[in-house]
Coordinates of C-alpha atoms and ligand atoms in Angstrom, one line a residue:
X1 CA -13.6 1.7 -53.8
X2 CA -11.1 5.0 -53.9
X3 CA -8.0 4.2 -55.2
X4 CA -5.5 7.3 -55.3
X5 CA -3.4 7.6 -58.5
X6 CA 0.7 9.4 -57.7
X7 CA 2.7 10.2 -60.3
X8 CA 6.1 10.3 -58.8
X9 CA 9.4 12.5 -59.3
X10 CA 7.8 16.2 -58.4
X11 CA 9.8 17.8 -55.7
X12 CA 7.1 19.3 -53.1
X13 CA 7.7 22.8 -52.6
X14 CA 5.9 25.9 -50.7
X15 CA 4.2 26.3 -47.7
X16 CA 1.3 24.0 -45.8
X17 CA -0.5 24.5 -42.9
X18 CA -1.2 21.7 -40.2
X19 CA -4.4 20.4 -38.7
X20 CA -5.1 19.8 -35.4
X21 CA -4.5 16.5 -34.1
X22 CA -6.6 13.3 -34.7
X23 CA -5.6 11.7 -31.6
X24 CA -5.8 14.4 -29.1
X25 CA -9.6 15.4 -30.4
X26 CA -11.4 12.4 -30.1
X27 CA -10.1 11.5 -26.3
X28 CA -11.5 15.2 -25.9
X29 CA -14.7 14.7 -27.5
X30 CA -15.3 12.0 -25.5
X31 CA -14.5 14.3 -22.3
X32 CA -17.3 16.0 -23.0
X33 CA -19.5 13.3 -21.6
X34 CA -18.2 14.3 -18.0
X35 CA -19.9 17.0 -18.0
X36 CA -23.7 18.5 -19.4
X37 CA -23.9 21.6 -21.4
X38 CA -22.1 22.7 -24.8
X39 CA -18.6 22.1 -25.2
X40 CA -16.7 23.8 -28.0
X41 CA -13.7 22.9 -29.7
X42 CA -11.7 24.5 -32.3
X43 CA -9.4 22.9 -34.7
X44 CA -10.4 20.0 -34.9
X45 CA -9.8 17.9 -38.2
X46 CA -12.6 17.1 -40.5
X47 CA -12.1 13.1 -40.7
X48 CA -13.9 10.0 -41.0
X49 CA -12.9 9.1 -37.2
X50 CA -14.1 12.4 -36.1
X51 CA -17.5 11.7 -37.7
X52 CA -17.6 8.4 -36.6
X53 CA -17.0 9.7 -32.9
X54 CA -19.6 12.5 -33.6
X55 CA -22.0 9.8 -34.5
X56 CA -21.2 7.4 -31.1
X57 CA -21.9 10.8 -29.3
X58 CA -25.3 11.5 -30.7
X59 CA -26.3 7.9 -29.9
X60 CA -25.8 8.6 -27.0
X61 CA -27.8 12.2 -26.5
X62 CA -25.5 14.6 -27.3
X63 CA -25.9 17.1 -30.0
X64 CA -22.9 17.7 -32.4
X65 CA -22.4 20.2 -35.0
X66 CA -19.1 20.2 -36.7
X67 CA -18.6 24.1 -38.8
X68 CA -15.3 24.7 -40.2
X69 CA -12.8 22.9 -37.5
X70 CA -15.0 24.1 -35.0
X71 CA -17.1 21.3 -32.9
X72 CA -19.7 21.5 -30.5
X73 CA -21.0 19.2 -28.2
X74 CA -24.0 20.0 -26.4
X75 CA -23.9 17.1 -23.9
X76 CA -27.9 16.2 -22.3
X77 CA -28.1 13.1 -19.9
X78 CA -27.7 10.4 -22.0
X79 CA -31.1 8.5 -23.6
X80 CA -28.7 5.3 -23.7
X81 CA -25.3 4.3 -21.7
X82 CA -24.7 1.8 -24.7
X83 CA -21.5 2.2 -27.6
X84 CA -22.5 -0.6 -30.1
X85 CA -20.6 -2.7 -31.5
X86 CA -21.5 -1.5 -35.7
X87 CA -19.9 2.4 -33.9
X88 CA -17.1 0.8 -32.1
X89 CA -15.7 -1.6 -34.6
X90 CA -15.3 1.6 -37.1
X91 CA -12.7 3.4 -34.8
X92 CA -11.3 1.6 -31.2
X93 CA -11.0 5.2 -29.7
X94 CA -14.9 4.7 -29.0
X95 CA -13.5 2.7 -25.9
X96 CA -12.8 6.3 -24.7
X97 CA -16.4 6.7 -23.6
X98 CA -15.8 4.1 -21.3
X99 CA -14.4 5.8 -17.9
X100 CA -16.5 9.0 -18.8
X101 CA -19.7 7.4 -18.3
X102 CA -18.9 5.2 -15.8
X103 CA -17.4 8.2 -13.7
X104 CA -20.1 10.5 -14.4
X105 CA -23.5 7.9 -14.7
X106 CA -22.2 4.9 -12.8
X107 CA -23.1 2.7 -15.9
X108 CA -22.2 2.2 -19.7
X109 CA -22.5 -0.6 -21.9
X110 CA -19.3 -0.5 -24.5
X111 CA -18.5 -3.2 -27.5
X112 CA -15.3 -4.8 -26.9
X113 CA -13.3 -3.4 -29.7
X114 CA -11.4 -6.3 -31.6
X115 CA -8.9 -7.0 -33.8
X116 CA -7.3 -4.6 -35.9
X117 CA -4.6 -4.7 -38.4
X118 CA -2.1 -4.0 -36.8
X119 CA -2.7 -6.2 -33.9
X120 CA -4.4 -7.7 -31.0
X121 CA -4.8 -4.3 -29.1
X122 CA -6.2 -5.6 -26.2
X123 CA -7.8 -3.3 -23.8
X124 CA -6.9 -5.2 -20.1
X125 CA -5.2 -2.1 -18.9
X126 CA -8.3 0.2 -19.4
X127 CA -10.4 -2.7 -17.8
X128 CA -8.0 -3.4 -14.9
X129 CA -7.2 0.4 -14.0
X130 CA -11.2 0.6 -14.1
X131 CA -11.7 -2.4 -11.5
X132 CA -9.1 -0.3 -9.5
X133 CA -11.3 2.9 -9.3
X134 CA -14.1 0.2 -7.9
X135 CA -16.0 -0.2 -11.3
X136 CA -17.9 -3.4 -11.5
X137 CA -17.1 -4.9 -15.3
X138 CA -18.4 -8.3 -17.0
X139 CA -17.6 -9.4 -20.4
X140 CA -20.7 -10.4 -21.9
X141 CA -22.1 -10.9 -25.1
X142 CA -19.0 -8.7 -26.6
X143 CA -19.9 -5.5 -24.1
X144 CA -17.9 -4.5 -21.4
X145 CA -20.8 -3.8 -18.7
X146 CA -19.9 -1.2 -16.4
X147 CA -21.5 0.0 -13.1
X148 CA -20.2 1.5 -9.9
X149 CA -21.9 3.6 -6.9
X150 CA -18.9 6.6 -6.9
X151 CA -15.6 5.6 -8.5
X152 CA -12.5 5.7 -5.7
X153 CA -8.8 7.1 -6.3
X154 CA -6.7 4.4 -6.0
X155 CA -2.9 3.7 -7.3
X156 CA -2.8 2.7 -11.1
X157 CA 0.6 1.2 -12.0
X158 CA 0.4 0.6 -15.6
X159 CA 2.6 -2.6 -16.9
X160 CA 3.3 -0.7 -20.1
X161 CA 2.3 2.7 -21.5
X162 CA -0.5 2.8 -23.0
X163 CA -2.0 6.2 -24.3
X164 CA -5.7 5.4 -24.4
X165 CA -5.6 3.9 -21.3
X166 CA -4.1 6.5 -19.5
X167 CA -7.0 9.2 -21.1
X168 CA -9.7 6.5 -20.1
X169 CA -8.1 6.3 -16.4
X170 CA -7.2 10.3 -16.1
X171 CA -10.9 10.9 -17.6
X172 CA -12.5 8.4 -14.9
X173 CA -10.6 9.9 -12.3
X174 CA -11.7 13.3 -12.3
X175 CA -15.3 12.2 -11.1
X176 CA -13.9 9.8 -8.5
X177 CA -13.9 10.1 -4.8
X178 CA -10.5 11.0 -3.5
X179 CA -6.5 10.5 -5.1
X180 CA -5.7 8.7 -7.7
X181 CA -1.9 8.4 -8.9
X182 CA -1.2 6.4 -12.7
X183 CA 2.0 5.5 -12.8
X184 CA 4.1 4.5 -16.0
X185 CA 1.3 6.8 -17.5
X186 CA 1.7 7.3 -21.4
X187 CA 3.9 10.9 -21.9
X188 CA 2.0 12.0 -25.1
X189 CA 1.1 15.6 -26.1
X190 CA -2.2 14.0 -26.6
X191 CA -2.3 13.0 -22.7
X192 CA -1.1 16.7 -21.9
X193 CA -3.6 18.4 -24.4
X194 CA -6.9 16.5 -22.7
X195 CA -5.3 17.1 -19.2
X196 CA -5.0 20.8 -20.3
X197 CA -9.2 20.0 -21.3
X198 CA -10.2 18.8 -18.0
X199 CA -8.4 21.3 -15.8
X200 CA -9.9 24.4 -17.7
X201 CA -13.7 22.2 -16.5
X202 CA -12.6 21.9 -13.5
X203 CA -10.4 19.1 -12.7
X204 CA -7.8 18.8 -10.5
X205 CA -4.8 17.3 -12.4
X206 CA -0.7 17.6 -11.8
X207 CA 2.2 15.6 -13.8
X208 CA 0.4 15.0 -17.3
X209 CA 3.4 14.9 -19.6
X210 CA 5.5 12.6 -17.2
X211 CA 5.5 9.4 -15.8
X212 CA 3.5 9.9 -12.8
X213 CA 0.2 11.6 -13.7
X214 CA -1.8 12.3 -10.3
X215 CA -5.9 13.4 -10.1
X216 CA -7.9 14.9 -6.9
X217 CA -11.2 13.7 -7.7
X218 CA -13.9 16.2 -7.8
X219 CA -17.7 16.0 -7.5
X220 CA -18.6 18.1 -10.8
X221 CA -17.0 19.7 -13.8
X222 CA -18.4 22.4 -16.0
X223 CA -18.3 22.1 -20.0
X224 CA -15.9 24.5 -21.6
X225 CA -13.6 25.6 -24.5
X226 CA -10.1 24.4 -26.0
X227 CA -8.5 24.6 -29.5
X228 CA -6.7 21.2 -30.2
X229 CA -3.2 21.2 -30.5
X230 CA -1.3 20.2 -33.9
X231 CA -1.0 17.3 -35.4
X232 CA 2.7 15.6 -35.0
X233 CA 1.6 12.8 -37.3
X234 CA 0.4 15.0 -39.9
X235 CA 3.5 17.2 -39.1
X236 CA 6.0 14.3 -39.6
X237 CA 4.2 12.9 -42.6
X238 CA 4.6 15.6 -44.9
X239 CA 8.1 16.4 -43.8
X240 CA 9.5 12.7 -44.7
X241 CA 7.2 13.5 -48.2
X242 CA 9.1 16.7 -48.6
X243 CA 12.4 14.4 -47.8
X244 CA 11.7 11.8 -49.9
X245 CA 11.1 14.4 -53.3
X246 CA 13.4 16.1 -52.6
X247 CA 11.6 19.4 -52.1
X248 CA 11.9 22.3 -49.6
X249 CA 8.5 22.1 -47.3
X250 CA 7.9 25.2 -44.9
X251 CA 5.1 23.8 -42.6
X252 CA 3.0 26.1 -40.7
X253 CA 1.0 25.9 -36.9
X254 CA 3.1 22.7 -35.7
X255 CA 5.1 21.6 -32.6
X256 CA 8.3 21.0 -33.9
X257 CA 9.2 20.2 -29.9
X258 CA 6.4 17.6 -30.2
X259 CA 8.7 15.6 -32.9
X260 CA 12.3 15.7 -31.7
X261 CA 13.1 12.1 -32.2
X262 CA 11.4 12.0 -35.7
X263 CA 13.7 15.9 -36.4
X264 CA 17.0 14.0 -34.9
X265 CA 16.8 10.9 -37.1
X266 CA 16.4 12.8 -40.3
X267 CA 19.2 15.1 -39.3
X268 CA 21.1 11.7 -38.9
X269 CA 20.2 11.1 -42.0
X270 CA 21.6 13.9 -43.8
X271 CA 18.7 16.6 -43.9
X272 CA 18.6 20.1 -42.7
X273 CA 15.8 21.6 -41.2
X274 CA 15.1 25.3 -39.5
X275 CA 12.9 25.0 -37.0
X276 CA 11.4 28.0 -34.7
X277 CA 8.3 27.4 -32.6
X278 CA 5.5 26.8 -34.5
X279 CA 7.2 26.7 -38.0
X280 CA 9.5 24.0 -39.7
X281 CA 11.5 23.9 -42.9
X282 CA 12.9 20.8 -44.1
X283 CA 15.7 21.7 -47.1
X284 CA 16.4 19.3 -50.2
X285 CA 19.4 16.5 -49.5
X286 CA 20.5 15.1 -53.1
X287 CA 21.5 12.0 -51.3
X288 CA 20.7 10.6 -47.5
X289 CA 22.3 7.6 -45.5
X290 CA 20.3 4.9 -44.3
X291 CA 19.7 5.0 -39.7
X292 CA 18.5 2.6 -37.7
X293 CA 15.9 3.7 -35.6
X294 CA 13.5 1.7 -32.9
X295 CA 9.9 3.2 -31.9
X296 CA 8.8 3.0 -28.5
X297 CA 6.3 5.2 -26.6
X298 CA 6.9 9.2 -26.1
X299 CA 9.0 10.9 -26.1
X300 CA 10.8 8.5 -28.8
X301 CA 10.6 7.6 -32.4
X302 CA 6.6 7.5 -33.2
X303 CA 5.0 4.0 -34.0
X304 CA 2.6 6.2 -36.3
X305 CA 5.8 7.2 -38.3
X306 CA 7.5 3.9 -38.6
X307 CA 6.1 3.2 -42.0
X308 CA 6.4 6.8 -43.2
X309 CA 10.0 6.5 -42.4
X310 CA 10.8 2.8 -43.8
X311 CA 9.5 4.4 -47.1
X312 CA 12.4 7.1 -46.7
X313 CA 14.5 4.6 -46.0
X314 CA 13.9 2.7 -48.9
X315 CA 15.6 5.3 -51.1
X316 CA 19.1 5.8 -48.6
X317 CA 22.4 5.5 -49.0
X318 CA 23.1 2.2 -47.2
X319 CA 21.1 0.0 -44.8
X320 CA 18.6 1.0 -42.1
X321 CA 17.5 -1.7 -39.1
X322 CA 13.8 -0.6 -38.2
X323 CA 12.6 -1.8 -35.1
X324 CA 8.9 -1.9 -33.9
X325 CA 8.2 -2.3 -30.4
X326 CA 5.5 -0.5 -30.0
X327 CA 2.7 -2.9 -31.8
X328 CA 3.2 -7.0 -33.2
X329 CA 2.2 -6.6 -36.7
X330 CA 2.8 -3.3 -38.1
X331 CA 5.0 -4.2 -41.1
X332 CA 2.3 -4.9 -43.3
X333 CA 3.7 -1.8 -45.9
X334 CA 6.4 -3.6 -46.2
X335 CA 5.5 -6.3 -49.0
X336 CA 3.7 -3.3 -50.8
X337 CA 7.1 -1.0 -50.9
X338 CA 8.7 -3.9 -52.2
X339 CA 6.1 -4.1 -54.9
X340 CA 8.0 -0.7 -55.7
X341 CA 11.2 -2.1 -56.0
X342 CA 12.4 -1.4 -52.4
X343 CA 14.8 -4.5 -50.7
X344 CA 13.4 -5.0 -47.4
X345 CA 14.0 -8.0 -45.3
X346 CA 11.4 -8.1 -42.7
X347 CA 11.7 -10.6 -39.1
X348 CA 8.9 -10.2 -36.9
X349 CA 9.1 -6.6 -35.0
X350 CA 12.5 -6.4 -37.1
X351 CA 12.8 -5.1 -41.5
X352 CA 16.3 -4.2 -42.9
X353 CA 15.6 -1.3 -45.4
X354 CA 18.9 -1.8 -48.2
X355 CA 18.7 1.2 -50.2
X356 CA 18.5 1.1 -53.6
X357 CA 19.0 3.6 -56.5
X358 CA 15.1 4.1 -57.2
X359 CA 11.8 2.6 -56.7
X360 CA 9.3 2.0 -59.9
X361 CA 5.2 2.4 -60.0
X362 CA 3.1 -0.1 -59.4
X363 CA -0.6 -1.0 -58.2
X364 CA 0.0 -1.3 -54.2
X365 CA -3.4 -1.6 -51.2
X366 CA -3.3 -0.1 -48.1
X367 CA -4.3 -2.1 -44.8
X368 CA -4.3 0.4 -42.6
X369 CA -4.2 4.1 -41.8
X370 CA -0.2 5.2 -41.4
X371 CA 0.6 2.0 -43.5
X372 CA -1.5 4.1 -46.6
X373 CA 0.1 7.1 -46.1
X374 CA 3.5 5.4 -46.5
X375 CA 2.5 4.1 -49.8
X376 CA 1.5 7.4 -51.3
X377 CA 4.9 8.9 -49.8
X378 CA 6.8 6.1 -51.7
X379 CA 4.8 6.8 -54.9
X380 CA 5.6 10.2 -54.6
X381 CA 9.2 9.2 -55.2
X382 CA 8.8 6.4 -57.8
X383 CA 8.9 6.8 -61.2
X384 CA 5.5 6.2 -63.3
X385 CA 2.2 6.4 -61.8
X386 CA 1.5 4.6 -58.4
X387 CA -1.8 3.5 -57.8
X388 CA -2.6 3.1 -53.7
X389 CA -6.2 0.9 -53.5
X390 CA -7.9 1.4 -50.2
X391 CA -7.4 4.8 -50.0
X392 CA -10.5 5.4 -47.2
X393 CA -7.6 4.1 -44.9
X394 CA -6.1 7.6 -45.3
X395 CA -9.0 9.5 -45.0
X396 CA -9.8 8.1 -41.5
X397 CA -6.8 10.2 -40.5
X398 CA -5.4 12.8 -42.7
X399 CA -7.3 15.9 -42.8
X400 CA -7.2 16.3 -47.6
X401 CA -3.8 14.8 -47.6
X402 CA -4.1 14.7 -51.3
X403 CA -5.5 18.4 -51.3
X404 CA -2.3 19.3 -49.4
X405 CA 0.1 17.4 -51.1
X406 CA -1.1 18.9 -54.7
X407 CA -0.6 22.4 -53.4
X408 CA 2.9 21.6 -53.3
X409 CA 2.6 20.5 -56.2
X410 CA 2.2 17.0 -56.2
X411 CA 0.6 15.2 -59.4
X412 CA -2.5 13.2 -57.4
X413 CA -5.7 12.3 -58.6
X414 CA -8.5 10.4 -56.8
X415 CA -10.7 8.3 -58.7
X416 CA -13.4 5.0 -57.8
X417 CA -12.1 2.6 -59.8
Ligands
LIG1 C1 -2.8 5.4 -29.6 C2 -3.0 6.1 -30.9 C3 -2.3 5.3 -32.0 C4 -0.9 5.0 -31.7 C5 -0.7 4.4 -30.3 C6 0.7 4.2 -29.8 C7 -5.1 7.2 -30.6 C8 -6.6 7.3 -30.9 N1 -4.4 6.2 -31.1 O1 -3.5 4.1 -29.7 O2 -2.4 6.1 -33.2 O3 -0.3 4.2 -32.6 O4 -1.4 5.2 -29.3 O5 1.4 5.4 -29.9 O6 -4.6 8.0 -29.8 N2 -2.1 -2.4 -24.9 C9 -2.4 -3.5 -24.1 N3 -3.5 -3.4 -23.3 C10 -4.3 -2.3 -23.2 C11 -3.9 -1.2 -24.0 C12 -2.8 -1.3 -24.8 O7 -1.7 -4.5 -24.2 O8 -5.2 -2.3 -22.5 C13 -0.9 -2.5 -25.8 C14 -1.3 -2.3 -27.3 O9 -1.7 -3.5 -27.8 C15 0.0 -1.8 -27.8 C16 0.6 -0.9 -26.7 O10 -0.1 -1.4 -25.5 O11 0.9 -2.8 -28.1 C17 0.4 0.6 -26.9 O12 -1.0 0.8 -27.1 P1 -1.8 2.1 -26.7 O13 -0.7 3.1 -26.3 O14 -2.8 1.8 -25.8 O15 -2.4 2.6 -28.1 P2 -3.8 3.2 -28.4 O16 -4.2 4.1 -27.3 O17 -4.7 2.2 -28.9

């Protein structure tokens, strides 16, 4: 199993460029099934996720071809309507193929996702907004069994945000007959990137980016092209790395508008960053305080960043309440930071970070994907040589994080054992 080896105490320096986004590829990969023909996407990341989505395509008749960070889809009527279970378990996006089939074929056959580890996750909200669109869904077996005449518009009033359920509903919608309006819709630059998707095929689409997203159904969309936007993740990632060694990080194609609560908290903190549009620079702070911050949906402070940030946090000038609202159990880095020496209290959706003067190596696992990234961030500051088991955790959604890392000079090795 690949364990990652960090020697820590390097201050990161040069210039990086960033990927395109995880999570605004594979909702637009799975697009693709709403309409036949070859779809074409450029940067997009080469990751485990992206394969596994690649994979759940071909299953289903598509052609894929991945070159570079371009993808194509050549999308044939499908030779089965059915995401199994051994796809979906591997990545919960697969849900995603969900409203595209049923809006375009009138059937699919999807696994229910699962657990995961850092929560229930249901899916109700996908299922319910479905219902309301007119699809006809049974639980059986594990499978979510879809099938509808036409899907209708209808009003979808979410109960809470939720960012895959709004790209199932929006994705449904397009195919549907007449209006639909999602309100309480998820805000994410992922939401406005595959609204972006669907309008250039065809779709008829206003408000993606707010609150209120609204769709005039159409009967037929046409396959098209779209480069994926940046990754904020990745973005936000390697500026709390360049924080935490104290380097001076330029990163290159990024949204720095895309991360304004993640670029106000570390200005809170002490750090100065240039930013212009597509460029950031984060500067080298000898000593930072500890802030509070809580994550909620878009536009504020990132769930995917909470752990990133806790590990920052570890290493501050005074005490830092860090609150999770966003998912039940995603303080799972925390017993593993303290394995580094960090003092952390955690309470349920609730960790006070105290800082403390320095954090020491030690041999620490990661259970899940931002949760592994936090680890080697934190080893990147300890003294000695960190070793982070369960590395593939990272690879599912980092595009050669350790590859980018070393080029600013980072002391990483991979090994198998
Ligand atoms: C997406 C991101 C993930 C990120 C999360 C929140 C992708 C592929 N993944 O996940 O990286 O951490 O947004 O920003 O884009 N919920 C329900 N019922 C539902 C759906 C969601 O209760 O039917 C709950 C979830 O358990 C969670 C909250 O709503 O507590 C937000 O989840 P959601 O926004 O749906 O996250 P994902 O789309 O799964």
């Amino acid at each position: 199993m690949d364990k990652m080896k960090v020697v820590g105490g390097r201050p990161l320096m040069g210039t990086v460029q960033i990927s395109g986004a995880k999570n605004a590829a594979l909702p637009l990969l799975f697009s693709s099934l709403l309409a036949e023909g070859e779809h074409v996407f450029h940067n997009v990341p080469r990751l485990m996720d992206i394969r596994s989505t690649a994979q759940l395509l071909e299953h289903l008749g598509c052609e894929t071809e991945h070159i570079g960070s371009t993808f194509r889809i050549l999308v044939r009527p499908p030779k089965s309507f059915e995401a199994p279970y051994d796809l979906v378990r591997k990545m919960r996006a697969s849900i995603l193929c969900l409203g595209p089939l049923l809006a375009k074929y009138g059937q699919a056959k999807v696994s229910l996702p699962g657990g995961c580890a850092i929560g229930t996750r249901p899916i109700d909200l996908h299922l319910e907004g479905l219902k309301l669109l007119g699809a006809q869904l049974e639980l059986e077996n594990g499978y979510v069994l879809g099938t509808t005449k036409r899907l209708k518009g209808n009003m979808i009033l979410f109960e809470s945000p939720t960012v895959g359920g709004t790209e199932n509903l929006m994705m449904a919608a397009c195919l549907a007959e007449g209006e639909t309006t999602i309100e309480n819709a998820a805000k994410e630059p992922e939401i406005v990137d595959l609204a972006n998707y669907l309008i250039r095929m065809g779709a008829q689409i206003s408000g993606a980016g707010s609150s209120i997203i609204k769709i005039k159904g159409v009967s037929k969309l046409k396959p098209a092209t779209h480069t994926v936007i940046a990754d904020r993740i990745e973005t936000g990632t390697l500026l709390i790395a360049a924080a935490l060694t104290k380097g001076d990080v330029t990163l290159t194609q990024c949204v720095p508008t895309d991360l304004d609560a993640l670029i106000a908290k570390l200005k809170e903190s002490g750090f100065e960053l240039e930013c212009s549009t597509s460029q950031m620079r984060i500067k080298p702070c000898a000593r930072w305080s500890g802030v509070d911050l809580t994550t909620a949906p878009h536009p504020a402070f990132p769930t995917d960043l909470q752990a990133q940030f806790m590990a920052l946090m570890t290493l501050a000038n005074g005490t830092s309440v860090i609150t999770e609202t966003v998912f039940e159990n995603r303080f799972m880095h925390v017993q593993e930071l303290v394995r580094l020496g960090a003092d952390i209290t955690p309470k349920t959706r609730v960790a006070v970070v105290r800082g403390v003067k320095a954090l020491h190596a030690a041999p620490v696992m990661a259970t899940d994907l931002r949760a592994s990234a936090c680890l080697v961030l934190a080893g990147l500051a300890a003294q000695g040589e960190t070793v982070v088991g369960r590395i593939y955790h990272l690879d599912r959604g980092y595009e050669g994080m350790d590859l980018k890392l070393k080029s600013l000079g980072a002391q990483i090795v991979r090994s198998e054992n």
